[in-house]
PDB file of C-alpha atoms and ligand atoms in Angstrom:
ATOM      1  CA  MET A 244      15.857   8.511   6.658  1.00 79.00           C
ATOM      2  CA  SER A 245      13.223   6.752   4.620  1.00 89.00           C
ATOM      3  CA  GLU A 246      12.278   8.156   1.242  1.00 95.00           C
ATOM      4  CA  LEU A 247       8.833   9.426   0.339  1.00 98.00           C
ATOM      5  CA  HIS A 248       7.955   8.580  -3.261  1.00 98.00           C
ATOM      6  CA  VAL A 249       4.975  10.529  -4.560  1.00 98.00           C
ATOM      7  CA  VAL A 250       3.947   8.538  -7.623  1.00 97.00           C
ATOM      8  CA  ASP A 251       2.000  11.257  -9.406  1.00 91.00           C
ATOM      9  CA  HIS A 252       1.878   9.960 -12.974  1.00 96.00           C
ATOM     10  CA  PRO A 253      -0.883  11.723 -15.002  1.00 98.00           C
ATOM     11  CA  LEU A 254      -2.932   8.509 -15.227  1.00 98.00           C
ATOM     12  CA  ILE A 255      -2.758   8.097 -11.451  1.00 98.00           C
ATOM     13  CA  LYS A 256      -3.741  11.729 -10.833  1.00 98.00           C
ATOM     14  CA  HIS A 257      -6.691  11.361 -13.203  1.00 98.00           C
ATOM     15  CA  LYS A 258      -7.941   8.135 -11.628  1.00 98.00           C
ATOM     16  CA  LEU A 259      -7.409   9.393  -8.068  1.00 98.00           C
ATOM     17  CA  SER A 260      -9.447  12.526  -8.821  1.00 98.00           C
ATOM     18  CA  ILE A 261     -12.390  10.332  -9.843  1.00 98.00           C
ATOM     19  CA  MET A 262     -11.992   8.334  -6.622  1.00 98.00           C
ATOM     20  CA  ARG A 263     -12.069  11.536  -4.556  1.00 98.00           C
ATOM     21  CA  GLU A 264     -15.390  12.665  -6.098  1.00 98.00           C
ATOM     22  CA  LYS A 265     -18.109  11.977  -3.548  1.00 97.00           C
ATOM     23  CA  SER A 266     -20.476  10.834  -6.319  1.00 97.00           C
ATOM     24  CA  THR A 267     -18.193   7.914  -7.301  1.00 98.00           C
ATOM     25  CA  GLY A 268     -19.809   4.630  -6.226  1.00 97.00           C
ATOM     26  CA  ALA A 269     -18.221   1.526  -4.677  1.00 97.00           C
ATOM     27  CA  LYS A 270     -17.875  -0.412  -7.948  1.00 97.00           C
ATOM     28  CA  ASP A 271     -15.896   2.331  -9.693  1.00 98.00           C
ATOM     29  CA  PHE A 272     -13.977   3.124  -6.499  1.00 98.00           C
ATOM     30  CA  ARG A 273     -12.778  -0.498  -6.260  1.00 98.00           C
ATOM     31  CA  GLN A 274     -11.914  -0.665  -9.951  1.00 98.00           C
ATOM     32  CA  LEU A 275      -9.920   2.575  -9.841  1.00 98.00           C
ATOM     33  CA  LEU A 276      -8.025   1.521  -6.711  1.00 98.00           C
ATOM     34  CA  ASP A 277      -7.153  -1.719  -8.457  1.00 98.00           C
ATOM     35  CA  GLU A 278      -5.837   0.155 -11.512  1.00 98.00           C
ATOM     36  CA  ILE A 279      -3.848   2.721  -9.496  1.00 98.00           C
ATOM     37  CA  THR A 280      -2.316  -0.036  -7.369  1.00 98.00           C
ATOM     38  CA  MET A 281      -1.087  -1.779 -10.504  1.00 98.00           C
ATOM     39  CA  LEU A 282       0.492   1.428 -11.763  1.00 97.00           C
ATOM     40  CA  MET A 283       2.131   2.027  -8.379  1.00 98.00           C
ATOM     41  CA  GLY A 284       3.273  -1.589  -8.187  1.00 96.00           C
ATOM     42  CA  TYR A 285       5.439  -0.833 -11.194  1.00 94.00           C
ATOM     43  CA  GLU A 286       7.222   1.882  -9.198  1.00 96.00           C
ATOM     44  CA  ILE A 287       7.493  -0.012  -5.910  1.00 97.00           C
ATOM     45  CA  SER A 288       9.211  -2.912  -7.679  1.00 95.00           C
ATOM     46  CA  ARG A 289      11.613  -0.695  -9.656  1.00 94.00           C
ATOM     47  CA  ASP A 290      14.672  -1.781  -7.637  1.00 93.00           C
ATOM     48  CA  PHE A 291      13.880  -5.514  -7.620  1.00 94.00           C
ATOM     49  CA  PRO A 292      17.069  -7.287  -8.734  1.00 93.00           C
ATOM     50  CA  ILE A 293      17.097  -9.054 -12.099  1.00 94.00           C
ATOM     51  CA  SER A 294      19.478 -11.643 -13.444  1.00 95.00           C
ATOM     52  CA  GLU A 295      20.395 -12.493 -16.992  1.00 96.00           C
ATOM     53  CA  LYS A 296      19.630 -15.848 -18.589  1.00 96.00           C
ATOM     54  CA  GLN A 297      19.979 -17.298 -22.048  1.00 98.00           C
ATOM     55  CA  ILE A 298      16.655 -17.598 -23.876  1.00 98.00           C
ATOM     56  CA  GLU A 299      15.749 -18.825 -27.320  1.00 98.00           C
ATOM     57  CA  THR A 300      13.378 -16.797 -29.463  1.00 98.00           C
ATOM     58  CA  PRO A 301      12.027 -18.268 -32.724  1.00 98.00           C
ATOM     59  CA  MET A 302      14.866 -16.288 -34.362  1.00 98.00           C
ATOM     60  CA  GLY A 303      17.789 -17.399 -32.208  1.00 98.00           C
ATOM     61  CA  VAL A 304      19.477 -17.190 -28.837  1.00 98.00           C
ATOM     62  CA  THR A 305      19.628 -13.968 -26.846  1.00 98.00           C
ATOM     63  CA  THR A 306      19.926 -12.663 -23.307  1.00 98.00           C
ATOM     64  CA  GLY A 307      16.696 -12.549 -21.333  1.00 98.00           C
ATOM     65  CA  TYR A 308      16.020 -11.310 -17.816  1.00 97.00           C
ATOM     66  CA  GLU A 309      14.408 -12.767 -14.733  1.00 94.00           C
ATOM     67  CA  VAL A 310      13.288 -10.997 -11.566  1.00 92.00           C
ATOM     68  CA  GLY A 311      15.189 -12.602  -8.689  1.00 86.00           C
ATOM     69  CA  GLY A 312      16.057 -11.614  -5.162  1.00 81.00           C
ATOM     70  CA  LYS A 313      13.836 -12.165  -2.150  1.00 84.00           C
ATOM     71  CA  LYS A 314      10.300 -13.429  -2.545  1.00 94.00           C
ATOM     72  CA  VAL A 315       7.466 -10.986  -1.951  1.00 97.00           C
ATOM     73  CA  ALA A 316       4.659 -10.930   0.587  1.00 98.00           C
ATOM     74  CA  ILE A 317       1.765  -8.514   0.235  1.00 98.00           C
ATOM     75  CA  VAL A 318       0.320  -7.488   3.604  1.00 98.00           C
ATOM     76  CA  PRO A 319      -2.870  -5.397   3.546  1.00 98.00           C
ATOM     77  CA  ILE A 320      -4.090  -3.621   6.671  1.00 98.00           C
ATOM     78  CA  LEU A 321      -7.749  -4.657   6.957  1.00 97.00           C
ATOM     79  CA  ARG A 322     -10.161  -3.593   5.752  1.00 95.00           C
ATOM     80  CA  ALA A 323      -9.235  -0.954   3.215  1.00 97.00           C
ATOM     81  CA  GLY A 324      -5.833  -2.443   2.378  1.00 98.00           C
ATOM     82  CA  MET A 325      -7.676  -5.413   0.819  1.00 98.00           C
ATOM     83  CA  GLY A 326      -8.564  -3.103  -2.060  1.00 98.00           C
ATOM     84  CA  MET A 327      -4.892  -3.042  -3.068  1.00 98.00           C
ATOM     85  CA  VAL A 328      -4.196  -6.789  -3.030  1.00 98.00           C
ATOM     86  CA  ASN A 329      -5.555  -7.830  -6.421  1.00 98.00           C
ATOM     87  CA  GLY A 330      -3.675  -5.117  -8.298  1.00 97.00           C
ATOM     88  CA  LEU A 331      -0.394  -6.283  -6.759  1.00 97.00           C
ATOM     89  CA  LEU A 332      -1.185  -9.968  -7.320  1.00 97.00           C
ATOM     90  CA  GLU A 333      -1.778  -9.244 -11.016  1.00 96.00           C
ATOM     91  CA  LEU A 334       1.838  -8.048 -11.195  1.00 95.00           C
ATOM     92  CA  MET A 335       3.324 -10.595  -8.769  1.00 95.00           C
ATOM     93  CA  PRO A 336       1.106 -13.674  -8.988  1.00 94.00           C
ATOM     94  CA  VAL A 337       3.347 -15.889  -6.854  1.00 93.00           C
ATOM     95  CA  ALA A 338       3.531 -13.445  -3.944  1.00 96.00           C
ATOM     96  CA  ARG A 339       2.098 -14.664  -0.642  1.00 97.00           C
ATOM     97  CA  VAL A 340      -0.539 -12.617   1.156  1.00 98.00           C
ATOM     98  CA  GLY A 341      -0.622 -11.928   4.908  1.00 98.00           C
ATOM     99  CA  HIS A 342      -3.328  -9.987   6.734  1.00 98.00           C
ATOM    100  CA  ILE A 343      -3.140  -7.537   9.614  1.00 98.00           C
ATOM    101  CA  GLY A 344      -6.465  -6.414  11.076  1.00 97.00           C
ATOM    102  CA  LEU A 345      -6.441  -2.966  12.686  1.00 94.00           C
ATOM    103  CA  TYR A 346      -9.153  -0.402  13.216  1.00 90.00           C
ATOM    104  CA  ARG A 347      -8.936   3.091  14.595  1.00 86.00           C
ATOM    105  CA  ASN A 348     -10.741   3.743  17.838  1.00 89.00           C
ATOM    106  CA  GLU A 349     -13.213   6.448  16.837  1.00 85.00           C
ATOM    107  CA  GLU A 350     -12.552   8.601  19.900  1.00 88.00           C
ATOM    108  CA  THR A 351      -8.829   8.239  20.500  1.00 90.00           C
ATOM    109  CA  HIS A 352      -7.955   7.603  16.808  1.00 88.00           C
ATOM    110  CA  THR A 353      -5.393   5.060  17.972  1.00 91.00           C
ATOM    111  CA  PRO A 354      -5.229   1.642  16.283  1.00 92.00           C
ATOM    112  CA  VAL A 355      -6.613  -1.553  17.816  1.00 94.00           C
ATOM    113  CA  VAL A 356      -5.304  -4.933  16.595  1.00 95.00           C
ATOM    114  CA  TYR A 357      -7.888  -7.657  15.968  1.00 96.00           C
ATOM    115  CA  TYR A 358      -6.216 -10.061  13.519  1.00 97.00           C
ATOM    116  CA  CYS A 359      -2.799 -11.156  12.296  1.00 97.00           C
ATOM    117  CA  LYS A 360      -2.064 -14.025   9.923  1.00 98.00           C
ATOM    118  CA  LEU A 361       1.246 -13.962   8.067  1.00 98.00           C
ATOM    119  CA  PRO A 362       3.110 -16.435   5.832  1.00 98.00           C
ATOM    120  CA  GLU A 363       5.429 -18.704   7.884  1.00 97.00           C
ATOM    121  CA  ASP A 364       8.514 -17.529   6.018  1.00 97.00           C
ATOM    122  CA  ILE A 365       7.596 -13.831   6.219  1.00 98.00           C
ATOM    123  CA  ALA A 366      10.992 -12.917   7.767  1.00 98.00           C
ATOM    124  CA  SER A 367      12.808 -13.835   4.547  1.00 97.00           C
ATOM    125  CA  ARG A 368      10.457 -11.929   2.226  1.00 97.00           C
ATOM    126  CA  THR A 369      10.237  -8.400   0.887  1.00 97.00           C
ATOM    127  CA  VAL A 370       6.970  -7.112   2.348  1.00 98.00           C
ATOM    128  CA  ILE A 371       4.681  -4.629   0.630  1.00 98.00           C
ATOM    129  CA  LEU A 372       2.529  -3.257   3.444  1.00 98.00           C
ATOM    130  CA  CYS A 373      -0.536  -1.664   1.905  1.00 98.00           C
ATOM    131  CA  ASP A 374      -3.284   0.645   3.095  1.00 98.00           C
ATOM    132  CA  PRO A 375      -4.887   3.336   0.946  1.00 98.00           C
ATOM    133  CA  MET A 376      -4.954   5.898   3.796  1.00 98.00           C
ATOM    134  CA  LEU A 377      -1.967   7.109   5.839  1.00 98.00           C
ATOM    135  CA  ALA A 378      -3.627   9.581   8.216  1.00 97.00           C
ATOM    136  CA  THR A 379      -2.067   9.854  11.713  1.00 96.00           C
ATOM    137  CA  GLY A 380       0.224   6.979  10.696  1.00 97.00           C
ATOM    138  CA  GLY A 381      -0.727   5.034  13.839  1.00 96.00           C
ATOM    139  CA  SER A 382      -2.105   2.001  11.959  1.00 96.00           C
ATOM    140  CA  ALA A 383       0.784   1.767   9.503  1.00 98.00           C
ATOM    141  CA  SER A 384       3.385   2.244  12.228  1.00 97.00           C
ATOM    142  CA  ASP A 385       1.873  -0.470  14.454  1.00 97.00           C
ATOM    143  CA  ALA A 386       1.531  -2.869  11.505  1.00 98.00           C
ATOM    144  CA  ALA A 387       5.174  -2.284  10.547  1.00 98.00           C
ATOM    145  CA  ALA A 388       6.219  -2.941  14.161  1.00 97.00           C
ATOM    146  CA  MET A 389       4.270  -6.240  14.115  1.00 97.00           C
ATOM    147  CA  LEU A 390       6.120  -7.279  10.945  1.00 98.00           C
ATOM    148  CA  LYS A 391       9.485  -6.367  12.471  1.00 98.00           C
ATOM    149  CA  GLU A 392       8.652  -8.444  15.562  1.00 97.00           C
ATOM    150  CA  LYS A 393       8.344 -11.410  13.183  1.00 97.00           C
ATOM    151  CA  GLY A 394      11.830 -10.667  11.856  1.00 98.00           C
ATOM    152  CA  VAL A 395      10.951  -8.882   8.607  1.00 98.00           C
ATOM    153  CA  LYS A 396      13.846  -6.709   7.422  1.00 97.00           C
ATOM    154  CA  ASP A 397      12.667  -5.320   4.078  1.00 96.00           C
ATOM    155  CA  ILE A 398       9.338  -3.439   4.205  1.00 98.00           C
ATOM    156  CA  ARG A 399       7.884  -0.931   1.737  1.00 98.00           C
ATOM    157  CA  MET A 400       4.691   0.998   2.509  1.00 98.00           C
ATOM    158  CA  LEU A 401       2.188   1.458  -0.303  1.00 98.00           C
ATOM    159  CA  CYS A 402      -0.568   4.063   0.171  1.00 98.00           C
ATOM    160  CA  LEU A 403      -2.923   6.032  -1.988  1.00 98.00           C
ATOM    161  CA  VAL A 404      -3.473   9.255  -0.026  1.00 98.00           C
ATOM    162  CA  SER A 405      -1.159  10.401   2.773  1.00 98.00           C
ATOM    163  CA  ALA A 406      -1.213  13.234   5.277  1.00 98.00           C
ATOM    164  CA  PRO A 407       2.019  15.000   6.265  1.00 98.00           C
ATOM    165  CA  GLU A 408       1.342  13.961   9.886  1.00 98.00           C
ATOM    166  CA  GLY A 409       1.290  10.258   8.929  1.00 98.00           C
ATOM    167  CA  VAL A 410       4.408  10.504   6.805  1.00 98.00           C
ATOM    168  CA  LYS A 411       6.233  12.213   9.692  1.00 98.00           C
ATOM    169  CA  LYS A 412       5.183   9.511  12.168  1.00 98.00           C
ATOM    170  CA  MET A 413       6.244   6.695   9.844  1.00 98.00           C
ATOM    171  CA  GLN A 414       9.580   8.345   9.125  1.00 98.00           C
ATOM    172  CA  GLU A 415      10.251   8.867  12.851  1.00 98.00           C
ATOM    173  CA  ASP A 416       9.129   5.383  13.918  1.00 98.00           C
ATOM    174  CA  HIS A 417      10.479   3.483  10.900  1.00 98.00           C
ATOM    175  CA  PRO A 418      13.294   5.376   9.169  1.00 98.00           C
ATOM    176  CA  ASP A 419      14.131   2.204   7.225  1.00 98.00           C
ATOM    177  CA  ILE A 420      10.749   1.991   5.429  1.00 98.00           C
ATOM    178  CA  ASP A 421      10.232   3.860   2.154  1.00 98.00           C
ATOM    179  CA  ILE A 422       6.714   5.173   1.540  1.00 98.00           C
ATOM    180  CA  TYR A 423       5.037   5.151  -1.871  1.00 98.00           C
ATOM    181  CA  THR A 424       1.935   7.289  -2.162  1.00 98.00           C
ATOM    182  CA  ALA A 425      -0.145   8.657  -5.030  1.00 98.00           C
ATOM    183  CA  SER A 426      -0.749  11.936  -3.218  1.00 98.00           C
ATOM    184  CA  LEU A 427       0.560  13.913  -0.271  1.00 98.00           C
ATOM    185  CA  ASP A 428      -2.514  15.823   0.877  1.00 98.00           C
ATOM    186  CA  GLU A 429      -2.734  18.979   2.999  1.00 98.00           C
ATOM    187  CA  LYS A 430      -3.489  17.947   6.581  1.00 98.00           C
ATOM    188  CA  LEU A 431      -5.803  16.110   8.986  1.00 98.00           C
ATOM    189  CA  ASN A 432      -9.080  17.521  10.259  1.00 97.00           C
ATOM    190  CA  ASP A 433     -10.134  17.470  13.927  1.00 95.00           C
ATOM    191  CA  ASN A 434     -11.366  13.876  13.485  1.00 94.00           C
ATOM    192  CA  CYS A 435      -8.037  12.782  12.010  1.00 96.00           C
ATOM    193  CA  TYR A 436      -9.506  12.409   8.508  1.00 97.00           C
ATOM    194  CA  ILE A 437      -7.325  13.474   5.603  1.00 98.00           C
ATOM    195  CA  LEU A 438      -8.102  16.785   3.846  1.00 98.00           C
ATOM    196  CA  PRO A 439      -9.038  16.935   1.029  1.00 98.00           C
ATOM    197  CA  GLY A 440      -8.726  13.126   1.098  1.00 98.00           C
ATOM    198  CA  LEU A 441     -11.527  10.913  -0.135  1.00 98.00           C
ATOM    199  CA  GLY A 442     -13.469  10.135   3.033  1.00 98.00           C
ATOM    200  CA  ASP A 443     -13.475   6.729   4.693  1.00 97.00           C
ATOM    201  CA  ALA A 444     -11.742   4.355   2.293  1.00 98.00           C
ATOM    202  CA  GLY A 445     -13.171   1.178   3.851  1.00 97.00           C
ATOM    203  CA  ASP A 446     -16.739   2.470   3.708  1.00 97.00           C
ATOM    204  CA  ARG A 447     -16.330   3.687   0.134  1.00 98.00           C
ATOM    205  CA  LEU A 448     -14.814   0.375  -1.012  1.00 98.00           C
ATOM    206  CA  TYR A 449     -17.440  -1.823   0.588  1.00 96.00           C
ATOM    207  CA  GLY A 450     -20.486   0.468   0.655  1.00 94.00           C
ATOM    208  CA  THR A 451     -20.899   0.261   4.418  1.00 94.00           C
ATOM    209  CA  LYS A 452     -22.092   3.870   4.851  1.00 83.00           C
TER     210      LYS A 452
HETATM  211  C1  PRP B   3      -8.478   3.484   8.048  1.00 65.56           C
HETATM  212  C2  PRP B   3      -7.449   3.279   6.962  1.00 65.56           C
HETATM  213  C3  PRP B   3      -6.198   3.027   7.748  1.00 65.56           C
HETATM  214  C4  PRP B   3      -6.372   3.929   8.930  1.00 65.56           C
HETATM  215  C5  PRP B   3      -5.539   5.159   8.712  1.00 65.56           C
HETATM  216  O1  PRP B   3      -8.904   2.300   8.573  1.00 65.56           O
HETATM  217  O2  PRP B   3      -7.767   2.244   6.085  1.00 65.56           O
HETATM  218  O3  PRP B   3      -6.031   1.687   8.155  1.00 65.56           O
HETATM  219  O4  PRP B   3      -7.761   4.284   8.989  1.00 65.56           O
HETATM  220  O5  PRP B   3      -5.574   5.978   9.811  1.00 65.56           O
HETATM  221  P1  PRP B   3      -4.312   6.262  10.737  1.00 65.56           P
HETATM  222  O6  PRP B   3      -3.157   6.545   9.818  1.00 65.56           O
HETATM  223  O7  PRP B   3      -4.743   7.475  11.515  1.00 65.56           O
HETATM  224  O8  PRP B   3      -4.076   5.067  11.615  1.00 65.56           O
HETATM  225  P2  PRP B   3     -10.060   2.184   9.671  1.00 65.56           P
HETATM  226  O9  PRP B   3      -9.474   2.247  11.024  1.00 65.56           O
HETATM  227  O10 PRP B   3     -11.128   3.182   9.349  1.00 65.56           O
HETATM  228  O11 PRP B   3     -10.573   0.712   9.471  1.00 65.56           O
HETATM  229  P3  PRP B   3     -11.298   0.047   8.199  1.00 65.56           P
HETATM  230  O12 PRP B   3     -10.278  -0.039   7.078  1.00 65.56           O
HETATM  231  O13 PRP B   3     -11.688  -1.276   8.720  1.00 65.56           O
HETATM  232  O14 PRP B   3     -12.469   0.904   7.820  1.00 65.56           O
HETATM  233  N1  URA B   4      -9.096   6.586   7.314  1.00 65.56           N
HETATM  234  C1  URA B   4      -9.788   6.829   6.178  1.00 65.56           C
HETATM  235  O1  URA B   4     -10.397   5.903   5.615  1.00 65.56           O
HETATM  236  N2  URA B   4      -9.816   8.068   5.697  1.00 65.56           N
HETATM  237  C2  URA B   4      -9.163   9.090   6.273  1.00 65.56           C
HETATM  238  O2  URA B   4      -9.202  10.224   5.759  1.00 65.56           O
HETATM  239  C3  URA B   4      -8.431   8.822   7.449  1.00 65.56           C
HETATM  240  C4  URA B   4      -8.414   7.555   7.954  1.00 65.56           C
END
């Protein structure tokens, strides 16, 4: 069974509360998502292997450390996942970035694929699949299945706000994928929006409504 990591550090809770406020505009919303993603990136990379190496400080020789293991690919689910890319790239500047375009059909709430462009060597990378909202879990589950079809073995899901329904779907469909979220909210409403949530993440990031 995959693990659910609720990364509820005080700084993250504070910043997420500002994001939830309906009066927060797109500029601040983007900035806060960037900052929270960086803080969560610290947690999602906690088990990355490190190796020792000899280094020389101005005072002498000592043991230093280097992050090793598999290379990373960051894969946002378009559009809202794009808001998490820069924060992760700040921490992992040599990571490659793939894109999966999915939108939810407004009536059925099921995801529709419209784009997929992934690094050629994606199968050998650790993939951080990111989307701020895990609602029904349909988008995240389909995106994870697309990655697995390309041979990816190591996937972690990074979200901001999750609904119990979405977590359940991901854990049933992909028991091998750990989920990192800043908040586990109460439930979905009749339109499959997260309550209390923060509204439509894509619209709030890009000012489209
Ligand atoms: C939102 C969100 C997720 C999806 C979550 O995207 O960014 O991708 O809904 O819902 P689910 O868990 O029920 O699938 P949306 O479809 O609104 O597209 P957008 O990011 O382009 O606005
Ligand atoms: N997508 C969003 O952007 N917000 C929700 O609450 C659910 C899906």
